[in-house]
Coordinates of C-alpha atoms in Angstrom, one line a residue:
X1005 CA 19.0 14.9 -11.4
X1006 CA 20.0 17.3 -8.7
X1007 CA 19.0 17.3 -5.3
X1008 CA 17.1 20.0 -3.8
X1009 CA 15.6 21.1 0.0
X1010 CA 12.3 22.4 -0.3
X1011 CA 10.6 24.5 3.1
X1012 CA 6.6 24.4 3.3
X1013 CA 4.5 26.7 5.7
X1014 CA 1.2 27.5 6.1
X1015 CA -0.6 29.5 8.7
X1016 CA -4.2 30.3 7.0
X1017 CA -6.9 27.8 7.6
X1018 CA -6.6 23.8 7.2
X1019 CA -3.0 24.4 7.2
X1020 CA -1.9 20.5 7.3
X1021 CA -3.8 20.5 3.7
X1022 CA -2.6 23.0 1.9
X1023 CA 1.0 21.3 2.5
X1024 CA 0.3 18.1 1.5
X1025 CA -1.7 19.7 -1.5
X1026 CA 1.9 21.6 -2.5
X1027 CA 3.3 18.6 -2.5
X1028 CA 0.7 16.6 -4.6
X1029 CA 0.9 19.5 -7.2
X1030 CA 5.1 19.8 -6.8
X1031 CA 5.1 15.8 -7.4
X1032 CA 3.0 15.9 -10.7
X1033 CA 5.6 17.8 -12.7
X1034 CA 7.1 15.7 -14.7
X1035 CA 10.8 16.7 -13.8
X1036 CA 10.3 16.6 -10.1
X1037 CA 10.0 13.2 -8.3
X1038 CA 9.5 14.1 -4.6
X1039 CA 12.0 11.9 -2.4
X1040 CA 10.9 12.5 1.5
X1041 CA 9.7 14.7 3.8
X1042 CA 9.9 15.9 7.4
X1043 CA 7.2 15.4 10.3
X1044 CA 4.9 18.5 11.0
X1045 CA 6.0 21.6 13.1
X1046 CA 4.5 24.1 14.6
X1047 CA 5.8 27.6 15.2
X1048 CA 5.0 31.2 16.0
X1049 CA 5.1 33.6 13.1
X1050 CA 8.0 36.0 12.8
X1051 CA 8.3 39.6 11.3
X1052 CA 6.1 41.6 13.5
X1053 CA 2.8 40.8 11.7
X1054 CA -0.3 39.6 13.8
X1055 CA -1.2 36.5 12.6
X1056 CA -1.7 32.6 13.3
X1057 CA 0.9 29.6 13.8
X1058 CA 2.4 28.4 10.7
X1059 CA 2.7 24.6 9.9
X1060 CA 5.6 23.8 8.3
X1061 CA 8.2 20.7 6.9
X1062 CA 11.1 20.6 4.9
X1063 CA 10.8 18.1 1.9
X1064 CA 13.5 16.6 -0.4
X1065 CA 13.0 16.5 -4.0
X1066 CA 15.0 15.3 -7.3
X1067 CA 14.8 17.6 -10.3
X1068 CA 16.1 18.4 -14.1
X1069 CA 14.5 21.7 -13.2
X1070 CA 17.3 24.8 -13.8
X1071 CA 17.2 27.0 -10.1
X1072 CA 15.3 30.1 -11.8
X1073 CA 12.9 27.4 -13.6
X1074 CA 11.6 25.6 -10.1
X1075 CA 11.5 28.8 -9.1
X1076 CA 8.7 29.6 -11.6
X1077 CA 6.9 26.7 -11.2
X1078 CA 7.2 26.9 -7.0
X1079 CA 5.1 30.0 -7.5
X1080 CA 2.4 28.6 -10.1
X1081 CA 1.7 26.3 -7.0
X1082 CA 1.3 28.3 -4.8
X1083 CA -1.2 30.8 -6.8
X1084 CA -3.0 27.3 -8.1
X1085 CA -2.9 27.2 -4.1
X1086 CA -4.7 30.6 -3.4
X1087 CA -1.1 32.5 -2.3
X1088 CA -1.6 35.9 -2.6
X1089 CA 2.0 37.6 -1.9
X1090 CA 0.6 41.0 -0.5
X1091 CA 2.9 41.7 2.8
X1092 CA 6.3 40.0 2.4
X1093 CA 5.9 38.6 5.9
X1094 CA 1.6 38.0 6.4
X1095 CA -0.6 35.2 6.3
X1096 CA -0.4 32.9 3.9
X1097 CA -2.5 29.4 2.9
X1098 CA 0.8 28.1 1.1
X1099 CA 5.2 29.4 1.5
X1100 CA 7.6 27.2 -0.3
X1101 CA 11.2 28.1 -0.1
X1102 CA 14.3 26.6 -2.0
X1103 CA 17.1 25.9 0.8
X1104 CA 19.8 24.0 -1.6
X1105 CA 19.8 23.6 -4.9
X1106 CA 22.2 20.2 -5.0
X1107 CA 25.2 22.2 -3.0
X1108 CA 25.8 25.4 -5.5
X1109 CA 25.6 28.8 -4.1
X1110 CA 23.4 31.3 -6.1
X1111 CA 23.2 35.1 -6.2
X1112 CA 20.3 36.3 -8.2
X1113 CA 17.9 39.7 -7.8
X1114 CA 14.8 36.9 -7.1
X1115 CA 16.9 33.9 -5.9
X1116 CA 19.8 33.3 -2.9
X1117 CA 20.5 30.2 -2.4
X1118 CA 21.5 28.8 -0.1
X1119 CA 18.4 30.4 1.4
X1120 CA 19.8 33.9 3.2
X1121 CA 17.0 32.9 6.1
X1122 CA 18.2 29.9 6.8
X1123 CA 20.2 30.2 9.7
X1124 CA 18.0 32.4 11.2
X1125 CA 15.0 30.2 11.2
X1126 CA 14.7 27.4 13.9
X1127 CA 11.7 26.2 12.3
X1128 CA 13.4 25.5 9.0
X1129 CA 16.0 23.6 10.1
X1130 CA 14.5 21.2 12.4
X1131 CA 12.7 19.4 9.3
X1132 CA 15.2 19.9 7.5
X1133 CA 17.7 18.2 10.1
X1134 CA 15.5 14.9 9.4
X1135 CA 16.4 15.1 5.9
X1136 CA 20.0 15.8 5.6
X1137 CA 23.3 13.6 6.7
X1138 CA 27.0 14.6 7.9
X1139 CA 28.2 14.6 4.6
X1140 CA 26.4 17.1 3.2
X1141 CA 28.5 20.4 3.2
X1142 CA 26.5 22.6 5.1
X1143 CA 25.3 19.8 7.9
X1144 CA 27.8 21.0 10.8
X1145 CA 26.9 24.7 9.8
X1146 CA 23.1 24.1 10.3
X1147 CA 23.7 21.9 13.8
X1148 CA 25.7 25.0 15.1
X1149 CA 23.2 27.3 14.2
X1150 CA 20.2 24.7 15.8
X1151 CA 22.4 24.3 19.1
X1152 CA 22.5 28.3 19.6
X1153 CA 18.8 29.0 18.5
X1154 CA 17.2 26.2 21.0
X1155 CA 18.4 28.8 23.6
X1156 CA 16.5 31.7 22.0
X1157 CA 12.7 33.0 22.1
X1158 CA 11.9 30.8 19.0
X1159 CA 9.8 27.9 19.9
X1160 CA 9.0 25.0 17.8
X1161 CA 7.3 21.8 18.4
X1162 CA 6.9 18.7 16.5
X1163 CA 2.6 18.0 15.5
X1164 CA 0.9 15.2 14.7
X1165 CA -0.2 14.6 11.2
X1166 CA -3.9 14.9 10.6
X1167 CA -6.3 13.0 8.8
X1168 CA -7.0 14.3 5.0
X1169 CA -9.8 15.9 4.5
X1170 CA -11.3 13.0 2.8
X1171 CA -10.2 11.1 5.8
X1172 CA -12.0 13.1 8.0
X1173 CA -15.5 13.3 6.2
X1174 CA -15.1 9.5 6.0
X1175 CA -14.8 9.1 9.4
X1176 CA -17.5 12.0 10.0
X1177 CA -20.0 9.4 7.7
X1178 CA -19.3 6.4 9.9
X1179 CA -20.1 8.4 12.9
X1180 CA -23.5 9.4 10.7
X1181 CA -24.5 6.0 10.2
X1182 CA -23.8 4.8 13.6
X1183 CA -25.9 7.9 14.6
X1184 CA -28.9 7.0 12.6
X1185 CA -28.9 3.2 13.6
X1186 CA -26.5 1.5 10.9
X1187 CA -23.9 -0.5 10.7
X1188 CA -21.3 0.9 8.7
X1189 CA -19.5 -2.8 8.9
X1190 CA -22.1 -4.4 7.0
X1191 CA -21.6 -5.5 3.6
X1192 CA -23.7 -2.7 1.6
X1193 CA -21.8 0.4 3.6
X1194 CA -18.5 -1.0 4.2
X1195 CA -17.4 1.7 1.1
X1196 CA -19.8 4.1 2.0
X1197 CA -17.8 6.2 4.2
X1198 CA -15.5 6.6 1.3
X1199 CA -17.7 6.7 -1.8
X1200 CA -19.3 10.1 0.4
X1201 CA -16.2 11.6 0.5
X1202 CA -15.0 11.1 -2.7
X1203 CA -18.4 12.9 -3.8
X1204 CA -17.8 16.2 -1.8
X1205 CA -14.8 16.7 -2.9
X1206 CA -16.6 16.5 -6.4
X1207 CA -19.4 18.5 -5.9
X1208 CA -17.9 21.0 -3.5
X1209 CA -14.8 21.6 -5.5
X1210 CA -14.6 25.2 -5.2
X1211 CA -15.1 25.6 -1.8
X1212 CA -11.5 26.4 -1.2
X1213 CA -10.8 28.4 -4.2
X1214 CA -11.2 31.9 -3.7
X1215 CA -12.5 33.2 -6.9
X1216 CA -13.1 32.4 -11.1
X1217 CA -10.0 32.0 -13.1
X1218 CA -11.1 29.7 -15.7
X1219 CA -12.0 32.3 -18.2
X1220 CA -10.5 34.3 -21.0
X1221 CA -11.9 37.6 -22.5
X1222 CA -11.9 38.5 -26.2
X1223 CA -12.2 41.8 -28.1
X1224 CA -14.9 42.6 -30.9
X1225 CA -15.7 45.4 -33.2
X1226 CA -17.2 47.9 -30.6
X1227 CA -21.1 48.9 -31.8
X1228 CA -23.4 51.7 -31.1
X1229 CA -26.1 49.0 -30.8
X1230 CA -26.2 47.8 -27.2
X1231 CA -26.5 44.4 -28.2
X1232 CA -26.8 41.6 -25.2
X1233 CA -24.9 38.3 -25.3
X1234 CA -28.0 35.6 -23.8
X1235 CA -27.3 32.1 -22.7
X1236 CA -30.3 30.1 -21.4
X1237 CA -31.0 27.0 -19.6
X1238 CA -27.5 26.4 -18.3
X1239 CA -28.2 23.5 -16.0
X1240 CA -26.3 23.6 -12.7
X1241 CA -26.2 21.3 -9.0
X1242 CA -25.8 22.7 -5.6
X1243 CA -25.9 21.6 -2.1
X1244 CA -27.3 24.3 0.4
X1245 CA -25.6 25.5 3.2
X1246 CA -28.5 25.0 5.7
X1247 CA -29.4 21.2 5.4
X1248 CA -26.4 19.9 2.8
X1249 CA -29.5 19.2 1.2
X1250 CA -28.9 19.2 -3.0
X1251 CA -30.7 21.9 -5.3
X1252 CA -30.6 22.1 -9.1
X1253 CA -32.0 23.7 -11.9
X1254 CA -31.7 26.1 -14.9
X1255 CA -29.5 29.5 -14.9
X1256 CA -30.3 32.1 -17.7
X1257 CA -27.8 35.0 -18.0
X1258 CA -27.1 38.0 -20.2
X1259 CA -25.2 40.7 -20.6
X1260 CA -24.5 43.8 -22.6
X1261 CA -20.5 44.5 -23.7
X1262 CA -18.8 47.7 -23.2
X1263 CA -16.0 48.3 -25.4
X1264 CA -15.7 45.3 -27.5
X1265 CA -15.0 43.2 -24.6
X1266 CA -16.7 40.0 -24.3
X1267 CA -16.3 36.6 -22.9
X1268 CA -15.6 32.8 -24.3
X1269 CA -19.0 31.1 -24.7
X1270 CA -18.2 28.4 -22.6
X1271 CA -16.8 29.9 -20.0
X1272 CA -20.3 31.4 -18.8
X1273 CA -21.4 27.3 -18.0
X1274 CA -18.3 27.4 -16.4
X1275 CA -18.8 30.2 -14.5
X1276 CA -22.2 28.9 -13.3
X1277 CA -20.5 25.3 -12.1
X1278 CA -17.6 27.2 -10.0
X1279 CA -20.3 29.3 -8.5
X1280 CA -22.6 26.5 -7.6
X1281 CA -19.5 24.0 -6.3
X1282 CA -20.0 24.7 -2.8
X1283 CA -22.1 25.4 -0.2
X1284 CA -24.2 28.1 -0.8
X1285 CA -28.0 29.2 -1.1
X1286 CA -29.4 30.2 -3.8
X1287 CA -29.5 34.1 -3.8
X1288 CA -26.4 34.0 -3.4
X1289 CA -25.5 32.0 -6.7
X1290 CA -27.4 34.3 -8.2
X1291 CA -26.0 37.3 -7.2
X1292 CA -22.1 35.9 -7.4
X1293 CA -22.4 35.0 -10.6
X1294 CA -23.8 38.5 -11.7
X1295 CA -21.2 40.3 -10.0
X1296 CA -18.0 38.1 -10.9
X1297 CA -19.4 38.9 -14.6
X1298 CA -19.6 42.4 -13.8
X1299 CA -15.7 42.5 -12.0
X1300 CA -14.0 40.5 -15.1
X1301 CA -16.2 42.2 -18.3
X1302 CA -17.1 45.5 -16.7
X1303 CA -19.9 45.2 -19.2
X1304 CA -23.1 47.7 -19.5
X1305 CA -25.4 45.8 -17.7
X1306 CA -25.6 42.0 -16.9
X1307 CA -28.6 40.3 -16.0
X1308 CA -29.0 36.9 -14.2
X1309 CA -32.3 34.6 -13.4
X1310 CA -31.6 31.4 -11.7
X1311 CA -34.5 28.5 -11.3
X1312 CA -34.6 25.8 -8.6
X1313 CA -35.9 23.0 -6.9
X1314 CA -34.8 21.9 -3.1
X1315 CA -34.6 18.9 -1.6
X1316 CA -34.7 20.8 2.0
X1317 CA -38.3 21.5 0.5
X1318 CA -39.7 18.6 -1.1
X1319 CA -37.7 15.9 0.8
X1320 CA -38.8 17.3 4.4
X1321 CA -40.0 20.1 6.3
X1322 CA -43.4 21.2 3.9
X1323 CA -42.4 18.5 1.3
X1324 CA -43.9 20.4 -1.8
X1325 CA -43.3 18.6 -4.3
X1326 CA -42.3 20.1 -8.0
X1327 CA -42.1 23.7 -6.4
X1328 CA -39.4 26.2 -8.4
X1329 CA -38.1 28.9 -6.2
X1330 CA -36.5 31.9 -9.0
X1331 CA -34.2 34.7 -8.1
X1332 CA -32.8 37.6 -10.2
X1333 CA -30.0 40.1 -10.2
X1334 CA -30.1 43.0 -12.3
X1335 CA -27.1 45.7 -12.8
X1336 CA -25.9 48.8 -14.8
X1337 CA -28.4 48.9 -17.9
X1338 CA -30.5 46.0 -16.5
X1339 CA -31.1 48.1 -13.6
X1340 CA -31.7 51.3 -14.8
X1341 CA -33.7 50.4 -17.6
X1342 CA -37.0 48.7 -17.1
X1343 CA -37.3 48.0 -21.2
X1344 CA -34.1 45.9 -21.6
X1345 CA -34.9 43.9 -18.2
X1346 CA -38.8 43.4 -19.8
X1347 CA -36.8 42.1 -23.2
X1348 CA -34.3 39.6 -21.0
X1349 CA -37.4 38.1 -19.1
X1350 CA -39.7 37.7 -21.9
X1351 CA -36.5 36.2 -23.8
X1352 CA -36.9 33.3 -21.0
X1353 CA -40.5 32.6 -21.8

């Protein structure tokens, strides 16, 4: 097992979770056992770009992992992670950096290590001060380099470490049930607080993820026959955005391939459950489903009908009981071509 130093940032929305979540997702490899890690800092960004504080810690892991391997697998985290690695020094939700790898010195095309930032960086070696000891060869080196940036522009500062998100809505339901006249000691709710958070982190699963990647596309025979590909009744669960109220129902969609490409039969369903995973209303549903078809299968036409009930409608407000709202989204041939959208509808009947 060699022993490595790891630097986290973040600086694009709940920053404090996207580190912890790199470390949850760094910790389940089976070659990696994560040993410690540093309190929380903040800093001002460097390299000239606009942007917000970063977050970040220094964390000390044991691996089997080869450099160039970790490597890899750093950077499946943070694309699981939503890191998009557009401007070498912008925004970012998650930034993990190898410092030392054990106490060799690497020169790759994609890899220096020690890191060639380092020494340059107050905000890396503060945490990583807290994780280090005198005899490890480059201790003195990164206490020199500390002593002479304290008197610089940089400026660091040590943060306190913030509930979880599940944390948080717990203690966000306890204030709810105080609210409404509970008591959130008593026997019945004493889990309560938990059991809710648990569930919206279930049922609002994608609300982080920033589009559909659980998909794969296939290639067929291409056909002068614009044949569609139909899937009804895929049931689905939402909550909407206005009253966190739930709605459900049936989605029917359809499509017409271009080119011999189509899509995995199940992935559609999928589809409709990462769509309806957050908060949301639902034209939009409809309409994001439609158009994530269209951006993945550039197909001829895609067509989508979604049918609901609402609890913000039956439960209060009007309270109509039984009442379906349905919403449609038509494109390309589906669009254009009032006798293929006639065929899709009367398909649903």
């Amino acid at each position: 097992m060699q022993t490595i130093y790891l630097s986290l940032g973040s600086n694009i929305g709940d920053r404090q979770y996207y580190i912890h979540e790199a470390i949850r997702l760094l910790g389940e490899h089976p070659k990696i056992i994560v040993e410690q890690q540093s309190q929380f800092y903040e800093t001002s960004p460097v390299g000239g770009v606009k942007q917000d504080d970063f977050i970040n810690i220094a964390l000390k892991i044991s691996s089997l992992l080869a450099p160039q391997a970790l490597l890899d697998f750093i950077h499946e985290v943070e694309l699981k992670l939503n890191r998009e690695r557009k401007i070498h020094w912008g925004p970012r939700t998650i930034d993990i950096d190898i410092l030392f790898y054990g106490e060799e010195e690497i020169f790759e095309q994609n890899l220096v290590i020690p890191h060639r930032e380092l020494l340059n960086r107050l905000f890396v070696m503060l945490p990583l001060l807290e994780l280090i000891e005198p005899p490890f060869k480059y201790y003195q080196l990164i206490q020199k380099a500390v002593t002479k940036l304290n008197q610089s522009e940089q400026h660091v500062q040590v943060v306190a470490e913030e509930p979880t998100p599940r944390g948080r809505i717990a203690s966000a339901v306890k204030e709810i049930l105080f609210a409404v006249g509970e008591d959130p000691h008593r026997e019945g709710l004493l889990e309560t607080p938990q059991r809710v958070a648990k569930m919206y982190e279930e049922i609002l699963s994608s609300q982080r993820s920033l589009k559909f990647e659980a998909y794969k596309l296939f290639k067929i025979e291409p056909t002068e026959v614009d044949s569609p590909v139909l899937i009804k009744d895929i049931p689905f669960y939402s909550m909407c955005e206005h009253h966190i109220l739930p709605f459900f129902g049936k989605v029917h969609v359809a499509y017409i391939p271009d080119q011999g490409n189509i899509i995995g039969l199940s992935k559609i369903p999928r589809l409709v459950d990462y769509v309806s995973h957050k908060l949301s209303v639902q034209e939009n549903i409809t309409s994001e489903i439609a158009e994530t078809l269209d951006e993945i299968l550039q197909p001829k036409g895609v067509a989508v009908v979604v049918e609901a009930r609402h609890m913000c409608v039956e439960m209060r407000g009007v309270k109509k009981l039984n009442s379906k709202t349905k919403t449609s989204y038509f494109s390309g041939a589906y669009e254009k071509d009032s006798v293929k959208r006639m065929e899709f509808l009367e398909s649903l009947l």
